[in-house]
Amino acid sequence: MQILIHSADAEQWQTAIAKALPKAKVITSDAALEERQDADYLVAWQPPGWLFEEQQALKGIINLGAGVDALLNNPALPAGIPIVKLRDAGMADPMIDYVRYAVLHFQRDFDHYARQQARRQWLERPLASKAEWGIGVLGLGAIGARVAQALAADGFPVHGWSRHPKALDGVRCYHGKEGLATLLGQVKSLVTLLPNTPATRGIINAETLAALPQGASLINPGRGSLIDEAALLDALGPANAETGGGKDDGNGDTGRLRGAVLDAFAREPLPAESPLWRHPHVLITPHMAAPTPRGAALEQVIDTLRAWQAGEQVPSIDPSAGY
Ligand code: GLV
C-alpha cells in the first residue's frame, strides 16, 4: 500500500502513519516525482490540481478536515474516487469553546463593555437571562450537533437546523426553508456551521438577516461562502457606529444586527481592504476556530486506511451533496 500525504504538516503525518502502518510506503508530496507516483491513497488538506494530474492509480482520498469544499471545487479532482472526511476528530471541542466564547461575548455584554471602557464609562448593564437567549445552530453534522448540545447543556434554549430532518436530545430541531424562517425569528445568536455547498451558498443574506430579531448577533466559524458579506455589512449598520445612526444608545447599536464574530470569509486571508476589518461591531479571527488535531484525526485516518486495505467499504462523502 502506497500512501501519499499533502498538508502543511505532511512530515508529522508521514511519521505517524508510517509508525501505525509499518508495511505501507508513506511519502509526502515533496518527494521526487518517481517516488510519489502511483500512490494508492491520498491523505490531504487542500491538495493542488497538479497532484491529481500526476496520480493515476488513486483508490481513495482522505480529507484532513471536516469541510470537503476545497477538494470538490478542485477542477482536477478525478470523479468516482471515494472521499472520506474527518468527522469531529477532536475538532468539536475547540469549536464548542469558540462558539461559547462568542455567545458569551454578546450575552454577557463584553462587546458593550469594551466600548464603555474606551469611554472610561463605569456602567453595569442588566444581566440577560440565558433561558431567554435563544441560540440557532445551522448545520447539525458531527461538529454542529456537538456545539448545539453543549450550548443546550450550558442552559441556553438551542434551535438546530439541518437540510434533512434530525433529532437531537435537548435541541429543538428544524429543517427545510420553513423551518429556517421559524428558527431565525427566535434566536439572539445565530451560529453557522454548514458545509460550503451550492445549497448553502449565501444562506445568510438580506432576507435571512431581516428575519432575525432586532439586536441579534451572528457567529460564523463555518464557511465564508455561507454569508453575503454586503448584506451582513448592511445589517450591521454604519462602521462609525459610535457617532452615526439614529438608534445609537451610546453603545453604538445602530444596525439591526448587534454584532458578528467571524472566523471564515469568502476570501481568505480576508483582504486588507475589506470593511469588515474596521467595523467596530465585528470580531475577526483567522480561520482558527477548530484546527485539526493530529491525535484524534490520526485514529480516523488509520482506521480508514486499514479498512480500505482489507477491502472494506468506508462511509464516504456524497460529491453531489457537497458533504
Ligand atoms: C476546517 O475548516 C475544516 O473543514 O476542517
Coordinates of C-alpha atoms and ligand atoms in Angstrom, one line a residue:
M1 CA 0.0 0.0 0.0
Q2 CA 1.4 3.4 -1.0
I3 CA 0.1 6.5 0.8
L4 CA 0.8 10.0 -0.4
I5 CA 0.4 12.9 2.0
H6 CA -0.2 16.5 1.2
S7 CA -0.6 19.0 4.0
A8 CA 1.4 21.9 5.7
D9 CA 2.5 19.4 8.4
A10 CA 3.0 16.4 6.0
E11 CA 6.1 15.2 7.7
Q12 CA 4.5 14.8 11.0
W13 CA 1.6 12.9 9.4
Q14 CA 4.1 10.8 7.5
T15 CA 5.9 9.7 10.7
A16 CA 2.7 9.0 12.5
I17 CA 1.1 7.0 9.6
A18 CA 4.3 5.1 8.9
K19 CA 4.5 4.1 12.6
A20 CA 0.9 2.8 12.6
L21 CA 1.2 1.0 9.3
P22 CA 4.8 -0.2 9.1
K23 CA 4.2 -2.2 5.9
A24 CA 3.0 0.7 4.0
K25 CA 5.1 3.1 1.9
V26 CA 4.3 6.5 3.1
I27 CA 5.6 9.5 1.2
T28 CA 4.8 13.3 1.1
S29 CA 4.1 15.4 -1.9
D30 CA 7.6 16.9 -1.5
A31 CA 9.2 13.6 -2.5
A32 CA 10.7 13.2 -6.0
L33 CA 8.2 12.5 -8.8
E34 CA 9.3 8.9 -9.3
E35 CA 9.0 8.3 -5.6
R36 CA 5.5 9.7 -5.2
Q37 CA 3.9 8.4 -8.4
D38 CA 1.1 5.7 -8.4
A39 CA 0.0 6.2 -4.8
D40 CA -3.0 4.1 -3.8
Y41 CA -4.3 6.6 -1.3
L42 CA -4.1 10.3 -0.8
V43 CA -4.3 11.8 2.6
A44 CA -4.5 15.6 2.1
W45 CA -5.7 19.0 3.0
Q46 CA -6.4 21.3 0.0
P47 CA -4.2 19.4 -2.5
P48 CA -3.2 21.3 -5.6
G49 CA -4.5 20.3 -9.1
W50 CA -1.1 19.0 -10.3
L51 CA -1.1 16.3 -7.7
F52 CA -4.3 14.8 -9.2
E53 CA -2.9 15.1 -12.7
E54 CA 0.2 13.0 -11.9
Q55 CA -1.6 10.4 -9.8
Q56 CA -3.3 7.8 -12.0
A57 CA -3.8 4.9 -9.5
L58 CA -5.7 6.6 -6.6
K59 CA -8.3 4.4 -5.0
G60 CA -9.3 6.7 -2.1
I61 CA -8.8 10.1 -0.7
I62 CA -8.9 11.1 3.0
N63 CA -9.6 14.8 3.6
L64 CA -7.7 16.1 6.6
G65 CA -10.5 18.4 7.7
A66 CA -14.3 18.4 8.1
G67 CA -15.1 20.5 5.0
V68 CA -14.6 18.9 1.6
D69 CA -15.4 22.1 -0.3
A70 CA -11.8 22.9 -1.4
L71 CA -11.4 19.3 -2.6
L72 CA -14.7 19.2 -4.5
N73 CA -14.0 22.6 -6.1
N74 CA -10.7 21.5 -7.4
P75 CA -11.2 21.1 -11.2
A76 CA -8.5 18.4 -11.4
L77 CA -10.2 16.1 -8.9
P78 CA -11.0 12.8 -10.7
A79 CA -14.6 11.6 -10.5
G80 CA -15.5 8.4 -8.8
I81 CA -12.8 8.1 -6.2
P82 CA -14.3 7.7 -2.7
I83 CA -13.5 10.6 -0.4
V84 CA -13.6 10.2 3.4
K85 CA -13.7 13.3 5.5
L86 CA -12.8 13.7 9.2
R87 CA -15.9 13.5 11.4
D88 CA -15.4 15.6 14.6
A89 CA -11.9 14.0 15.1
G90 CA -11.1 16.3 18.0
M91 CA -12.4 19.4 16.2
A92 CA -15.7 19.7 18.0
D93 CA -14.1 20.5 21.4
P94 CA -12.2 23.6 20.3
M95 CA -15.3 24.6 18.2
I96 CA -17.5 24.4 21.2
D97 CA -15.1 26.7 23.1
Y98 CA -15.0 29.1 20.2
V99 CA -18.8 29.3 19.9
R100 CA -19.3 29.5 23.7
Y101 CA -16.9 32.5 23.9
A102 CA -18.7 34.2 21.0
V103 CA -22.1 33.7 22.5
L104 CA -21.0 35.0 25.9
H105 CA -19.4 38.0 24.1
F106 CA -22.9 39.1 23.4
Q107 CA -25.0 37.6 26.2
R108 CA -22.6 38.9 28.9
D109 CA -22.3 42.3 27.0
F110 CA -18.5 42.1 26.6
D111 CA -19.0 44.0 23.3
H112 CA -20.7 46.8 25.1
Y113 CA -18.2 46.8 28.0
A114 CA -15.3 47.1 25.5
R115 CA -16.8 50.2 24.1
Q116 CA -17.6 51.5 27.5
Q117 CA -14.0 51.0 28.5
A118 CA -12.9 53.1 25.6
R119 CA -15.0 55.9 27.1
R120 CA -13.9 55.1 30.7
Q121 CA -17.5 54.6 31.5
W122 CA -18.4 52.5 34.6
L123 CA -21.9 51.3 33.9
E124 CA -23.3 47.9 34.9
R125 CA -25.8 46.6 32.4
P126 CA -28.7 44.2 33.4
L127 CA -27.7 40.6 33.1
A128 CA -29.5 38.9 30.2
S129 CA -31.0 35.6 31.2
K130 CA -29.6 32.5 29.5
A131 CA -33.0 31.0 29.5
E132 CA -34.2 33.8 27.2
W133 CA -31.2 33.8 25.0
G134 CA -32.2 31.6 22.1
I135 CA -29.4 30.2 20.0
G136 CA -29.7 28.9 16.5
V137 CA -27.2 26.5 15.1
L138 CA -27.4 26.0 11.4
G139 CA -25.8 22.7 10.4
L140 CA -26.1 19.6 12.6
G141 CA -23.3 17.5 11.3
A142 CA -20.7 15.9 13.6
I143 CA -19.4 19.3 14.8
G144 CA -22.7 21.3 14.7
A145 CA -24.6 18.7 16.7
R146 CA -21.9 18.7 19.4
V147 CA -21.9 22.5 19.5
A148 CA -25.7 22.6 19.8
Q149 CA -25.8 20.1 22.6
A150 CA -23.0 21.7 24.5
L151 CA -24.8 25.1 24.5
A152 CA -28.1 23.4 25.5
A153 CA -26.2 21.8 28.4
D154 CA -25.0 25.3 29.3
G155 CA -28.6 26.3 29.8
F156 CA -29.4 28.2 26.6
P157 CA -32.5 27.3 24.5
V158 CA -31.0 25.8 21.4
H159 CA -32.6 25.6 18.0
G160 CA -30.9 23.5 15.4
W161 CA -31.4 23.4 11.6
S162 CA -30.3 20.9 9.0
R163 CA -31.2 20.1 5.4
H164 CA -32.8 16.8 6.3
P165 CA -34.9 16.2 9.5
K166 CA -32.8 15.3 12.5
A167 CA -33.5 14.6 16.2
L168 CA -31.0 15.7 18.9
D169 CA -31.6 15.4 22.6
G170 CA -32.0 18.8 24.2
V171 CA -32.2 20.7 20.9
R172 CA -35.3 21.8 19.1
C173 CA -34.7 20.7 15.5
Y174 CA -36.0 22.2 12.3
H175 CA -35.3 21.6 8.6
G176 CA -36.2 23.0 5.2
K177 CA -37.0 26.6 4.2
E178 CA -40.0 27.0 6.5
G179 CA -38.0 25.5 9.5
L180 CA -35.3 28.0 8.9
A181 CA -37.7 31.0 8.9
T182 CA -39.2 29.7 12.2
L183 CA -35.8 29.3 13.8
L184 CA -34.5 32.7 12.7
G185 CA -37.4 34.6 14.4
Q186 CA -36.4 33.1 17.8
V187 CA -32.7 33.5 18.2
K188 CA -30.5 36.1 19.7
S189 CA -27.3 34.4 18.5
L190 CA -27.1 32.6 15.2
V191 CA -24.2 30.1 14.7
T192 CA -23.4 28.9 11.1
L193 CA -21.8 25.5 10.9
L194 CA -23.0 24.4 7.5
P195 CA -20.7 23.0 4.8
N196 CA -20.0 25.1 1.7
T197 CA -22.2 23.6 -1.0
P198 CA -24.3 25.1 -3.8
A199 CA -27.4 24.7 -1.5
T200 CA -25.8 26.7 1.4
R201 CA -24.1 29.5 -0.5
G202 CA -25.3 32.9 0.6
I203 CA -27.8 31.3 3.0
I204 CA -27.2 34.3 5.3
N205 CA -28.4 37.2 3.1
A206 CA -30.6 40.3 3.3
E207 CA -33.7 38.2 3.7
T208 CA -32.5 35.8 6.4
L209 CA -30.8 38.6 8.3
A210 CA -34.0 40.6 8.2
A211 CA -35.8 37.6 9.7
L212 CA -33.6 37.7 12.9
P213 CA -34.9 39.8 15.8
Q214 CA -33.6 43.3 16.2
G215 CA -30.3 43.2 18.0
A216 CA -29.4 39.6 17.2
S217 CA -25.8 38.5 16.6
L218 CA -24.1 36.3 14.0
I219 CA -21.3 33.8 14.7
N220 CA -19.7 32.2 11.7
P221 CA -16.9 29.7 12.4
G222 CA -18.1 27.6 9.4
R223 CA -17.5 28.8 5.9
G224 CA -17.3 32.3 4.4
S225 CA -19.5 31.2 1.4
L226 CA -22.5 31.0 3.8
I227 CA -22.6 34.8 4.2
D228 CA -23.5 37.5 1.8
E229 CA -20.9 39.9 3.2
A230 CA -22.5 43.0 1.7
A231 CA -25.8 42.1 3.3
L232 CA -24.1 41.5 6.6
L233 CA -22.4 44.9 6.5
D234 CA -25.7 46.5 5.7
A235 CA -27.4 44.7 8.6
L236 CA -24.6 45.8 10.9
G237 CA -25.1 49.5 10.2
P238 CA -22.6 52.2 9.7
A239 CA -19.0 51.4 10.5
N240 CA -18.6 54.7 12.5
A241 CA -21.3 53.4 14.8
E242 CA -20.1 55.3 17.8
T243 CA -21.2 58.5 16.3
G244 CA -23.6 57.7 13.4
G245 CA -27.0 56.1 13.2
G246 CA -30.3 57.1 14.7
K247 CA -30.8 54.2 17.2
D248 CA -27.4 54.6 18.9
D249 CA -27.8 54.3 22.7
G250 CA -24.3 55.4 23.3
N251 CA -23.1 51.9 22.8
G252 CA -23.1 52.1 19.0
D253 CA -26.1 49.9 18.3
T254 CA -27.2 51.3 15.0
G255 CA -27.9 48.3 12.8
R256 CA -30.5 45.6 13.0
L257 CA -27.6 43.2 13.8
R258 CA -25.8 43.9 17.1
G259 CA -22.5 42.4 16.0
A260 CA -20.7 39.5 14.4
V261 CA -17.9 37.1 15.3
L262 CA -16.4 35.8 12.2
D263 CA -13.7 33.1 11.6
A264 CA -14.4 32.3 7.9
F265 CA -14.6 34.5 4.9
A266 CA -15.5 34.4 1.2
R267 CA -11.8 35.2 0.6
E268 CA -9.1 34.1 3.0
P269 CA -7.0 35.7 4.2
L270 CA -9.6 38.4 4.5
P271 CA -8.4 41.2 2.1
A272 CA -6.9 44.3 3.8
E273 CA -9.5 46.5 2.1
S274 CA -12.5 44.6 3.5
P275 CA -14.7 46.9 5.5
L276 CA -15.3 44.1 8.0
W277 CA -11.8 44.6 9.4
R278 CA -12.7 48.1 10.5
H279 CA -16.3 47.6 11.7
P280 CA -16.4 48.2 15.4
H281 CA -19.1 45.5 15.9
V282 CA -17.2 42.8 14.2
L283 CA -14.7 40.4 15.9
I284 CA -12.4 38.7 13.3
T285 CA -10.3 35.6 13.8
P286 CA -8.2 34.0 11.1
H287 CA -10.0 30.6 10.4
M288 CA -8.7 29.2 13.7
A289 CA -11.9 28.1 15.4
A290 CA -11.2 24.3 15.2
P291 CA -7.9 23.2 13.7
T292 CA -7.4 19.5 13.0
P293 CA -5.6 18.0 15.9
R294 CA -3.3 15.1 14.8
G295 CA -4.1 12.7 17.6
A296 CA -7.8 12.0 17.2
A297 CA -7.7 12.6 13.4
L298 CA -4.8 10.1 13.1
E299 CA -7.1 7.4 14.5
Q300 CA -9.7 8.0 11.9
V301 CA -7.1 8.2 9.1
I302 CA -5.6 4.9 10.2
D303 CA -8.9 3.1 10.6
T304 CA -9.9 4.2 7.1
L305 CA -6.7 3.1 5.5
R306 CA -6.8 -0.3 7.3
A307 CA -10.4 -0.8 6.2
W308 CA -9.6 0.1 2.6
Q309 CA -6.6 -2.3 2.7
A310 CA -8.9 -5.0 3.9
G311 CA -11.3 -4.3 1.0
E312 CA -14.0 -2.9 3.3
Q313 CA -16.3 -0.1 2.4
V314 CA -15.9 3.1 4.4
P315 CA -18.7 5.7 4.6
S316 CA -17.7 8.4 2.1
I317 CA -19.0 11.8 1.2
D318 CA -21.6 12.4 -1.4
P319 CA -20.0 14.7 -4.0
S320 CA -23.3 15.8 -5.4
A321 CA -24.5 17.0 -2.0
G322 CA -21.1 18.5 -1.3
Y323 CA -20.5 17.0 2.2
Ligands
GLV1 C1 -11.7 23.4 8.5 O1 -12.1 24.4 8.1 C2 -12.2 22.1 8.2 O2 -13.0 22.0 7.3 O3 -11.8 21.1 8.9

